[in-house]
Short mmCIF file of C-alpha atoms in Angstrom, two decimals:
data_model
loop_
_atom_site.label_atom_id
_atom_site.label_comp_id
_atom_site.label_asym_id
_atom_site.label_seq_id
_atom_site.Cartn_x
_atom_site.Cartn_y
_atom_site.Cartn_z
CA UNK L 271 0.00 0.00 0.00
CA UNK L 272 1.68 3.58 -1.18
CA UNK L 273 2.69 5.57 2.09
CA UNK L 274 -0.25 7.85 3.51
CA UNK L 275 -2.69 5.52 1.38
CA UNK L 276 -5.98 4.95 3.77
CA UNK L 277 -7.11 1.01 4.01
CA UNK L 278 -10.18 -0.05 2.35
CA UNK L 279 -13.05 -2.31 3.02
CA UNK L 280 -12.66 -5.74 1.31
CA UNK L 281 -14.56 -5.40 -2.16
CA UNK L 282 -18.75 -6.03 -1.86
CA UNK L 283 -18.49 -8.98 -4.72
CA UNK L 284 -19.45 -12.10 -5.30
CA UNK L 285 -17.88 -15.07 -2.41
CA UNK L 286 -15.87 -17.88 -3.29
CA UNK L 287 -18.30 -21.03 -3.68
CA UNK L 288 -21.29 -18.90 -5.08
CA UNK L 289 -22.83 -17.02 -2.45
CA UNK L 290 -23.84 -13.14 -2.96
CA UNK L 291 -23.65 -10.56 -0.73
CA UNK L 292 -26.70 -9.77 0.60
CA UNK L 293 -25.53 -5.93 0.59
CA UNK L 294 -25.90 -6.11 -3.27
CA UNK L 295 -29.21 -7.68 -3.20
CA UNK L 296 -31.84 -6.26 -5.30
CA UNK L 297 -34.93 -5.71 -2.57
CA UNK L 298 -36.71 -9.24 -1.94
CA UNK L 299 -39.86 -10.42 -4.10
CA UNK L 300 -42.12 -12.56 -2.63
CA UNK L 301 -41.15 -15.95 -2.40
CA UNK L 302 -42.52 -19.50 -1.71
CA UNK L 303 -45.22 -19.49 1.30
CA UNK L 304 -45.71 -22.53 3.34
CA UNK L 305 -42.09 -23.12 4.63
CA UNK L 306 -41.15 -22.87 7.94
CA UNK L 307 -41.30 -20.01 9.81
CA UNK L 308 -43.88 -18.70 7.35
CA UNK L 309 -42.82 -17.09 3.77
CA UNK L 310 -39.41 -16.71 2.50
CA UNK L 311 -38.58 -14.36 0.75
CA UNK L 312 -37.08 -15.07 -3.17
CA UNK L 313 -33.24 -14.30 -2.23
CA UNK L 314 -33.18 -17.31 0.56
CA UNK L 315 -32.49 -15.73 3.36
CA UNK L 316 -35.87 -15.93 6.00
CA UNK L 317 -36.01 -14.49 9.44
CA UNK L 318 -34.75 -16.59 12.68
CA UNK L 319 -37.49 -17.23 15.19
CA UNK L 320 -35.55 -16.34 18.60
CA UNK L 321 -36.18 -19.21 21.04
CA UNK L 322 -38.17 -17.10 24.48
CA UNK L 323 -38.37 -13.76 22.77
CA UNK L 324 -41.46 -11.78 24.01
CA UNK L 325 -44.05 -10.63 21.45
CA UNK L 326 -44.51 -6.69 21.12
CA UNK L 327 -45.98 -4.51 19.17
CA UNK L 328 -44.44 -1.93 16.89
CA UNK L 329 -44.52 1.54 17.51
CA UNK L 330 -43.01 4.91 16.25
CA UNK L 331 -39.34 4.47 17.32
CA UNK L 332 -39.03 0.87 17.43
CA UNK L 333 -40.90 -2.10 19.52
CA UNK L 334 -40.91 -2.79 22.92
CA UNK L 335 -41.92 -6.42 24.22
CA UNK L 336 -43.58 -7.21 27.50
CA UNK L 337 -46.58 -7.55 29.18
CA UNK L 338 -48.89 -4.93 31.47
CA UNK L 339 -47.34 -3.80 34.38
CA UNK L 340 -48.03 -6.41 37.41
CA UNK L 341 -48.16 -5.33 41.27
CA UNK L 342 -45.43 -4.42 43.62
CA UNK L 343 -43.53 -1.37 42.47
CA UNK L 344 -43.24 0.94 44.97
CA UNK L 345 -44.96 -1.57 47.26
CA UNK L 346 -48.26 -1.30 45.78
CA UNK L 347 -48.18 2.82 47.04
CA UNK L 348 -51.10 4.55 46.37
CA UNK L 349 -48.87 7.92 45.29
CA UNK L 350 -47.79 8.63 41.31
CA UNK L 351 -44.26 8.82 40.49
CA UNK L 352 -42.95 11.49 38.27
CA UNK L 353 -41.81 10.94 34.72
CA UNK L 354 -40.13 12.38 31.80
CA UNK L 355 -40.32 11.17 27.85
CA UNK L 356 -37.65 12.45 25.67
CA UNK L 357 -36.30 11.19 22.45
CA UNK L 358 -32.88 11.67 20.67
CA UNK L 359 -33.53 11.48 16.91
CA UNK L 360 -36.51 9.44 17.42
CA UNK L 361 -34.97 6.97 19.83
CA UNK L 362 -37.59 7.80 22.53
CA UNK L 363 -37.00 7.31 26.27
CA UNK L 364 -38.91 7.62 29.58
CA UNK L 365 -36.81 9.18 32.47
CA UNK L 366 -37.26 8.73 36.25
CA UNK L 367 -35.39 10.86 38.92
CA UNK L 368 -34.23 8.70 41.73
CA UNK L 369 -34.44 11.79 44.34
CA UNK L 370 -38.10 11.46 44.12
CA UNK L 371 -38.63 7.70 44.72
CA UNK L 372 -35.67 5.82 46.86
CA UNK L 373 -37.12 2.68 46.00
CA UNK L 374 -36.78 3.34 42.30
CA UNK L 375 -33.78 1.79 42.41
CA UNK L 376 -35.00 -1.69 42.93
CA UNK L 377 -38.53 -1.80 41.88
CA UNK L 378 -38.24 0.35 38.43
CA UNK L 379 -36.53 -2.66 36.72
CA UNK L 380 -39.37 -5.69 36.49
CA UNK L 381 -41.97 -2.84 35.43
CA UNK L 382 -39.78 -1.52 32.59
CA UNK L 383 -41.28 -3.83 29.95
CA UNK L 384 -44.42 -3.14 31.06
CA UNK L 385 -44.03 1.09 31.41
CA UNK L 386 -42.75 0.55 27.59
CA UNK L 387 -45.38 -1.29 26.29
CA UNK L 388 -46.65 0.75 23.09
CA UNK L 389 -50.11 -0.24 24.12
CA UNK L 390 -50.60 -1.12 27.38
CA UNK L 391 -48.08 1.14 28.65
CA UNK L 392 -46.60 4.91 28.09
CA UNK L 393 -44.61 3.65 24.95
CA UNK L 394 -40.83 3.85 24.75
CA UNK L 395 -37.71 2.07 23.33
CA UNK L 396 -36.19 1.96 26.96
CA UNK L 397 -36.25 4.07 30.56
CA UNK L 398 -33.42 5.48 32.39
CA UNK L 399 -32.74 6.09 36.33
CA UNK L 400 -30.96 9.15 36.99
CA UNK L 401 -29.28 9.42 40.32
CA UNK L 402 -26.92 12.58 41.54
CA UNK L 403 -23.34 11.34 43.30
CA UNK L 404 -21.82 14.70 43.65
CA UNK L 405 -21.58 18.11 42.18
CA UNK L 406 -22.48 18.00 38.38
CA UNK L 407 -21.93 14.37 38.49
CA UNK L 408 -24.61 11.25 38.26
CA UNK L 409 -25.26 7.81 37.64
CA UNK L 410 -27.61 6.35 34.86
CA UNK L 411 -29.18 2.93 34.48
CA UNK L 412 -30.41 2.18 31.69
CA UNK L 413 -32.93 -0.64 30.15
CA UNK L 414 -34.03 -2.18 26.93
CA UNK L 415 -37.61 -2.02 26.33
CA UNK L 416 -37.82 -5.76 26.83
CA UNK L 417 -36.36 -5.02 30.89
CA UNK L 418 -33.09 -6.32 29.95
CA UNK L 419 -29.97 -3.79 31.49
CA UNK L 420 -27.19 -2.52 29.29
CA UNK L 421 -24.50 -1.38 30.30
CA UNK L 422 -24.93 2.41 27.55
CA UNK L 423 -27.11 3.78 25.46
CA UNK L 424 -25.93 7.01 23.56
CA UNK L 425 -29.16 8.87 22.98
CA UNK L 426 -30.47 7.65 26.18
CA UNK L 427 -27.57 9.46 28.11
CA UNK L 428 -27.94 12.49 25.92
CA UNK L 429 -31.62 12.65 27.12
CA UNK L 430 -30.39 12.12 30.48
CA UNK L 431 -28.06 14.86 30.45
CA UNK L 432 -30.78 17.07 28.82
CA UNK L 433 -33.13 16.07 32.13
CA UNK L 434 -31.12 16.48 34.14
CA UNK L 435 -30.34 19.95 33.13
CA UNK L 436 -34.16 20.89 33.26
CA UNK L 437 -34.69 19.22 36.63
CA UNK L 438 -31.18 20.11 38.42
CA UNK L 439 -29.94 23.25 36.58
CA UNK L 440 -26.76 21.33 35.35
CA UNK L 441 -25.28 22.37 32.16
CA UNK L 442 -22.32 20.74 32.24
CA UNK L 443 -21.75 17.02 33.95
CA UNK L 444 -20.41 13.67 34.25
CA UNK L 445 -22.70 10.58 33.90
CA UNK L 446 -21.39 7.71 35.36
CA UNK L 447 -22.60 4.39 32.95
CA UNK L 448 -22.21 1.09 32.73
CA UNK L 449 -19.46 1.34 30.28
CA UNK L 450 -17.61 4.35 31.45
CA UNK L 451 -18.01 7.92 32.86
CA UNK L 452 -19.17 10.28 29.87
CA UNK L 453 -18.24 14.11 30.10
CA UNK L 454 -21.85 16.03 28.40
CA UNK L 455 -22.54 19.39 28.06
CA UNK L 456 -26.01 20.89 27.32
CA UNK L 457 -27.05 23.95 25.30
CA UNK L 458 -30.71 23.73 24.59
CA UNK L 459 -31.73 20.63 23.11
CA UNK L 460 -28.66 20.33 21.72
CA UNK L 461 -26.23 17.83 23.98
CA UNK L 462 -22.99 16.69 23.39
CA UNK L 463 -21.45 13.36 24.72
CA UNK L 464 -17.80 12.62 24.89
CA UNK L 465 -17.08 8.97 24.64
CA UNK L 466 -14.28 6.68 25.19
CA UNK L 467 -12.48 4.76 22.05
CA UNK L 468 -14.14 2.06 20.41
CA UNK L 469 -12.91 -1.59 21.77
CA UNK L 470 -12.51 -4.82 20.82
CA UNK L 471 -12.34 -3.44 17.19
CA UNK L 472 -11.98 -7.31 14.99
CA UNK L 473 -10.88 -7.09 11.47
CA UNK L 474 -13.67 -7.53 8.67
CA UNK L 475 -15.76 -10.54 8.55
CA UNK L 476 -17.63 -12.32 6.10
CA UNK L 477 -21.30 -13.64 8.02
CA UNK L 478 -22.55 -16.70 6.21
CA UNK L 479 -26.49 -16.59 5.79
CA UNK L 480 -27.41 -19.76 3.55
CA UNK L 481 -26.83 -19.09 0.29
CA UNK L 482 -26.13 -15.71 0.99
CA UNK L 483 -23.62 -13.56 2.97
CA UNK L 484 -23.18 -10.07 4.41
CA UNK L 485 -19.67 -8.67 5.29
CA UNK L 486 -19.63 -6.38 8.58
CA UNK L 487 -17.22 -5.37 11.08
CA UNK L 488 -17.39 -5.73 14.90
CA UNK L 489 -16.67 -3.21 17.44
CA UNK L 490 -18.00 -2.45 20.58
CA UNK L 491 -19.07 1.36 21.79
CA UNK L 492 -20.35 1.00 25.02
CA UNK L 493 -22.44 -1.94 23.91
CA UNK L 494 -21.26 -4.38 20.72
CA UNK L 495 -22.21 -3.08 17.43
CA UNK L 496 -22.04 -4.93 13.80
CA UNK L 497 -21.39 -2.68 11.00
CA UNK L 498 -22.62 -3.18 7.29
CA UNK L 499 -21.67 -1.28 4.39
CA UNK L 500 -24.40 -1.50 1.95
CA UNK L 501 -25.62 0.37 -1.59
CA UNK L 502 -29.47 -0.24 -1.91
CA UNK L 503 -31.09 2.41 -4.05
CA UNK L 504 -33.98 1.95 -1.56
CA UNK L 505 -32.50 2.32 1.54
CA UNK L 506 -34.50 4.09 4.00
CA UNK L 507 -37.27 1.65 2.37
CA UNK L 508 -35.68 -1.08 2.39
CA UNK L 509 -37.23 -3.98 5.31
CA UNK L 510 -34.70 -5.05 7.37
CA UNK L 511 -36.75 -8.19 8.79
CA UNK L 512 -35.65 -10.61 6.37
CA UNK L 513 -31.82 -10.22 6.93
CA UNK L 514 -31.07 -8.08 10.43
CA UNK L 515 -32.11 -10.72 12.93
CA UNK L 516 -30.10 -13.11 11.64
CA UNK L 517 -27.28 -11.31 11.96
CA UNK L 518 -28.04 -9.40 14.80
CA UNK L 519 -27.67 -13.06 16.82
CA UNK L 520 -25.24 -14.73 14.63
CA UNK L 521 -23.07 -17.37 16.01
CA UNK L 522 -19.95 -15.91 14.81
CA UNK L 523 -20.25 -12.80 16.65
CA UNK L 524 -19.15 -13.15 20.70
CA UNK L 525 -22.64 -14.42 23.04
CA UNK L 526 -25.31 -11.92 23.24
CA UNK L 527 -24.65 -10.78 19.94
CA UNK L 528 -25.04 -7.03 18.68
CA UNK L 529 -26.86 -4.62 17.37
CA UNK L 530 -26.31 -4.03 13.36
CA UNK L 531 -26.35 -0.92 12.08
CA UNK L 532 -26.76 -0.47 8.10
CA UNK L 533 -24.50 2.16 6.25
CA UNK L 534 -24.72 3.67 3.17
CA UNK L 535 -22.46 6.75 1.87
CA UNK L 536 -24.60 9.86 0.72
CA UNK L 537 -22.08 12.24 0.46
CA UNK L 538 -18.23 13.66 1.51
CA UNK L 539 -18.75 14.02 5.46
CA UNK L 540 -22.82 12.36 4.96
CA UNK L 541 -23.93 9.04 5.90
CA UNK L 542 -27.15 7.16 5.90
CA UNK L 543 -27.55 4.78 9.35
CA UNK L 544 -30.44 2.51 10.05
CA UNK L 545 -29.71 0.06 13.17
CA UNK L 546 -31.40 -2.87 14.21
CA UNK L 547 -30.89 -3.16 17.98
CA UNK L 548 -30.81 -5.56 20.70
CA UNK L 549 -33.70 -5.35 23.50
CA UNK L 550 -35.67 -3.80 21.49
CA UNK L 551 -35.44 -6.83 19.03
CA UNK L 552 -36.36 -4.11 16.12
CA UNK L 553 -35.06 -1.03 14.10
CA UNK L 554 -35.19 2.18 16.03
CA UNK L 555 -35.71 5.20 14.49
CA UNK L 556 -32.19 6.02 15.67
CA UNK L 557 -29.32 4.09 18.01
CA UNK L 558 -26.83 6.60 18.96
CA UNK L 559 -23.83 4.39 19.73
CA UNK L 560 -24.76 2.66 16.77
CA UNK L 561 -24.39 6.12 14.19
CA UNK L 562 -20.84 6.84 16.22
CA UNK L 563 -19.58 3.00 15.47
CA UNK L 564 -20.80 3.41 11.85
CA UNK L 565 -19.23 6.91 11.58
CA UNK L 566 -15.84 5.52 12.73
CA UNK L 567 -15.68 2.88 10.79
CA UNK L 568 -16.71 4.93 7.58
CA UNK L 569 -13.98 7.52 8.18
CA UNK L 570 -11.48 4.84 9.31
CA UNK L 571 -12.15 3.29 5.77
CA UNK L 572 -11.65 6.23 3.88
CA UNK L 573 -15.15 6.60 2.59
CA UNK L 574 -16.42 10.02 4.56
CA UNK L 575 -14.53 12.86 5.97
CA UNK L 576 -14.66 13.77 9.46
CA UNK L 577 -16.78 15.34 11.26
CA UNK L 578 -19.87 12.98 9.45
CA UNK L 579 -22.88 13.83 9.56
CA UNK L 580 -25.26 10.93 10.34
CA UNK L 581 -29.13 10.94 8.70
CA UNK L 582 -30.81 8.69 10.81
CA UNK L 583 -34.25 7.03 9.93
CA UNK L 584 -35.81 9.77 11.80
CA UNK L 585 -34.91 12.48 9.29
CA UNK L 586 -32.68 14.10 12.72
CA UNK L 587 -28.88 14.47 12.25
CA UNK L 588 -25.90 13.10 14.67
CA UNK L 589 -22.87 14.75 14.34
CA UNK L 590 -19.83 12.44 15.24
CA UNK L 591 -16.14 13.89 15.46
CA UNK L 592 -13.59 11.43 15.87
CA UNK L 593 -10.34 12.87 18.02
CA UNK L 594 -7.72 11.41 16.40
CA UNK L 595 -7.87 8.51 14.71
CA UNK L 596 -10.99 7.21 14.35
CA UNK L 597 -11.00 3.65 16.05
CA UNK L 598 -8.18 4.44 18.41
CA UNK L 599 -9.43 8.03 19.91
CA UNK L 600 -12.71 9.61 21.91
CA UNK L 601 -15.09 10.32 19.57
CA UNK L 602 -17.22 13.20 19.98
CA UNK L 603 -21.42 13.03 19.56
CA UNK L 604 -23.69 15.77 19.29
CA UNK L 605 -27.27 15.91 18.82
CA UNK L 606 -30.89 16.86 19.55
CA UNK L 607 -32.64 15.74 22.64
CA UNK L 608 -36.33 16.79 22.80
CA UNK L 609 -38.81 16.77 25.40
CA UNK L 610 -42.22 14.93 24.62
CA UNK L 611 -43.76 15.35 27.48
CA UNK L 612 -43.50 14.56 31.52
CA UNK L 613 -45.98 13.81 33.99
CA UNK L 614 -47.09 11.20 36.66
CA UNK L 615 -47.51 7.20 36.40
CA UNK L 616 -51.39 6.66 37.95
CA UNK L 617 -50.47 4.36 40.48
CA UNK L 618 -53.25 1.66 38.81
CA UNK L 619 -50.47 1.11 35.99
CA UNK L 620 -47.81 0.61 38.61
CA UNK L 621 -50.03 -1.93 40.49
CA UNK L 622 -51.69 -3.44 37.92
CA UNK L 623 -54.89 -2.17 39.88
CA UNK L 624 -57.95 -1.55 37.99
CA UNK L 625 -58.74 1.99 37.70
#
């Protein structure tokens, strides 16, 4: 390779032995009906039933599993408990502040599912607990949608940071995570994460899926992430049920899998980022962790200029910066965090009570 040359992703062609990459698919026809697991679609690649996953129902940013809230949190209290919903880029949270509630803490978690439920529920991809250790500094927990922890989510700390600075006048903070303590800084609904270098970055890969095959590259940004390069003329139309699953759980990637997050080059410093994510067990409208891992990769690769701009399936724009080089250094994320709306849980959901 000349001196000063950047390295490129291995060439999207055809594998040894036949099989196609599934990133130059055309879009899938419809296909036989009657096999298992229902229809398949006409490129042979059907979606994996997961053995124990809950059912759910789709909503606007994504879909959260679960059933209705049962009894017991807050020890069946007759009070409401405060709550926030916010959303970065369409990736919608509900926020609780553990000053209010002590018992938040312990009782929060086995009603998440329920809380998130699109129906049954207040609707959200995940919640977050938001507890102060110290001047301008805090801790977040986060969950899936499904009530499963993790140890970050991007846009859920940015709407932490941008709750907290409406509820404790902070502009300016630490948030201690499960993955590491993030500097933020608010201006509006505009917040801005620092995070940590991407880890356990593994060389390309080529994911067998039948007769097919995707090529993606693993790294892990607070959580593990599987990145795809793709060029589909339908993109952002494109359904992502017949091929994301698969490799969002594939045995080749470490246990638990990852989420997968879809590129596609639109321009110098542009991309185009649609993630499929874990918990949630569907696409979100946006996965914040998921746009920086994509944007590192891209500008590691040579094919966008940094800072990128990230289009996410919400129409909302992530900026990521890179600080050096771009799997090796912090990388800086900025963004919008909106409110939706805050107001009290009626004790009946938190009980399962009828009203």
């Amino acid at each position: 390779m000349p001196a000063g040359a950047r390295p490129r992703a291995p060439a999207l062609g055809a594998l040894a032995g036949g099989r196609r990459h599934l990133q130059d698919l055309p879009a899938p026809g419809r296909g036989r009906v009657g096999a298992p697991g229902g229809e398949v679609p006409a490129h042979g690649v059907h979606r994996r039933q997961t053995a124990g996953r809950r059912g759910g129902v789709r909503g606007e940013g994504g879909r959260c599993g679960g059933e209705p809230v049962g009894r017991g949190l807050l020890q069946g209290a007759d009070r409401p408990v405060n709550f926030a919903k916010l959303h970065g880029a369409g990736n919608d949270f509900l926020l609780f502040d553990g000053r209010d509630e002590p018992a938040l803490a312990d009782e929060l978690p086995p009603r998440v599912p329920g809380l998130c439920h699109r129906r049954f529920g207040l609707g959200a991809d995940g919640a977050l607990l938001v507890l102060p250790t110290g001047p301008a500094s805090a801790r977040v927990a986060y969950w899936n949608g499904d009530g499963s922890e993790a140890a970050f989510c991007a846009n859920g700390t940015r709407c932490a940071a941008r709750f907290i600075a409406a509820r404790w006048g902070w502009r300016e903070m630490v948030l201690a995570t499960g993955y590491a303590s993030i500097a933020a800084a608010v201006r509006g609904e505009q917040v801005t994460l620092l995070l940590p270098a991407a880890g356990e970055v593994r060389p390309w890969q080529e994911f067998a899926l039948g007769d097919a095959a995707a090529r993606g590259r693993y790294l892990v940004v607070g959580v593990p992430h599987l990145i795809v390069r793709v060029s589909w003329p339908d993109f952002w139309r494109r359904d992502l049920a017949p091929l994301a699953p698969a490799l969002r759980r594939h045995p080749d990637l470490p246990a638990g899998g990852a989420n997968v997050s879809f590129l596609q080059v639109e321009g110098e410093r542009n991309l185009g980022v649609r993630s499929w994510e874990r918990g949630v067990e569907g696409e979100t409208l946006s996965c914040g962790s998921g746009d920086v891992a994509a944007a590192a990769v891209a500008v590691a690769e040579g094919w966008v200029e940094p800072p990128v701009e990230v289009r996410t399936a919400s129409e909302r724009v992530l900026t990521v910066e890179p600080q050096g080089p771009p799997l090796a250094s912090p990388l800086r994320l900025s963004g919008p965090a909106e409110w939706v709306a805050e107001g009290t849980v009626r004790p009946e959901l938190l009980t399962g009570r009828p009203s």
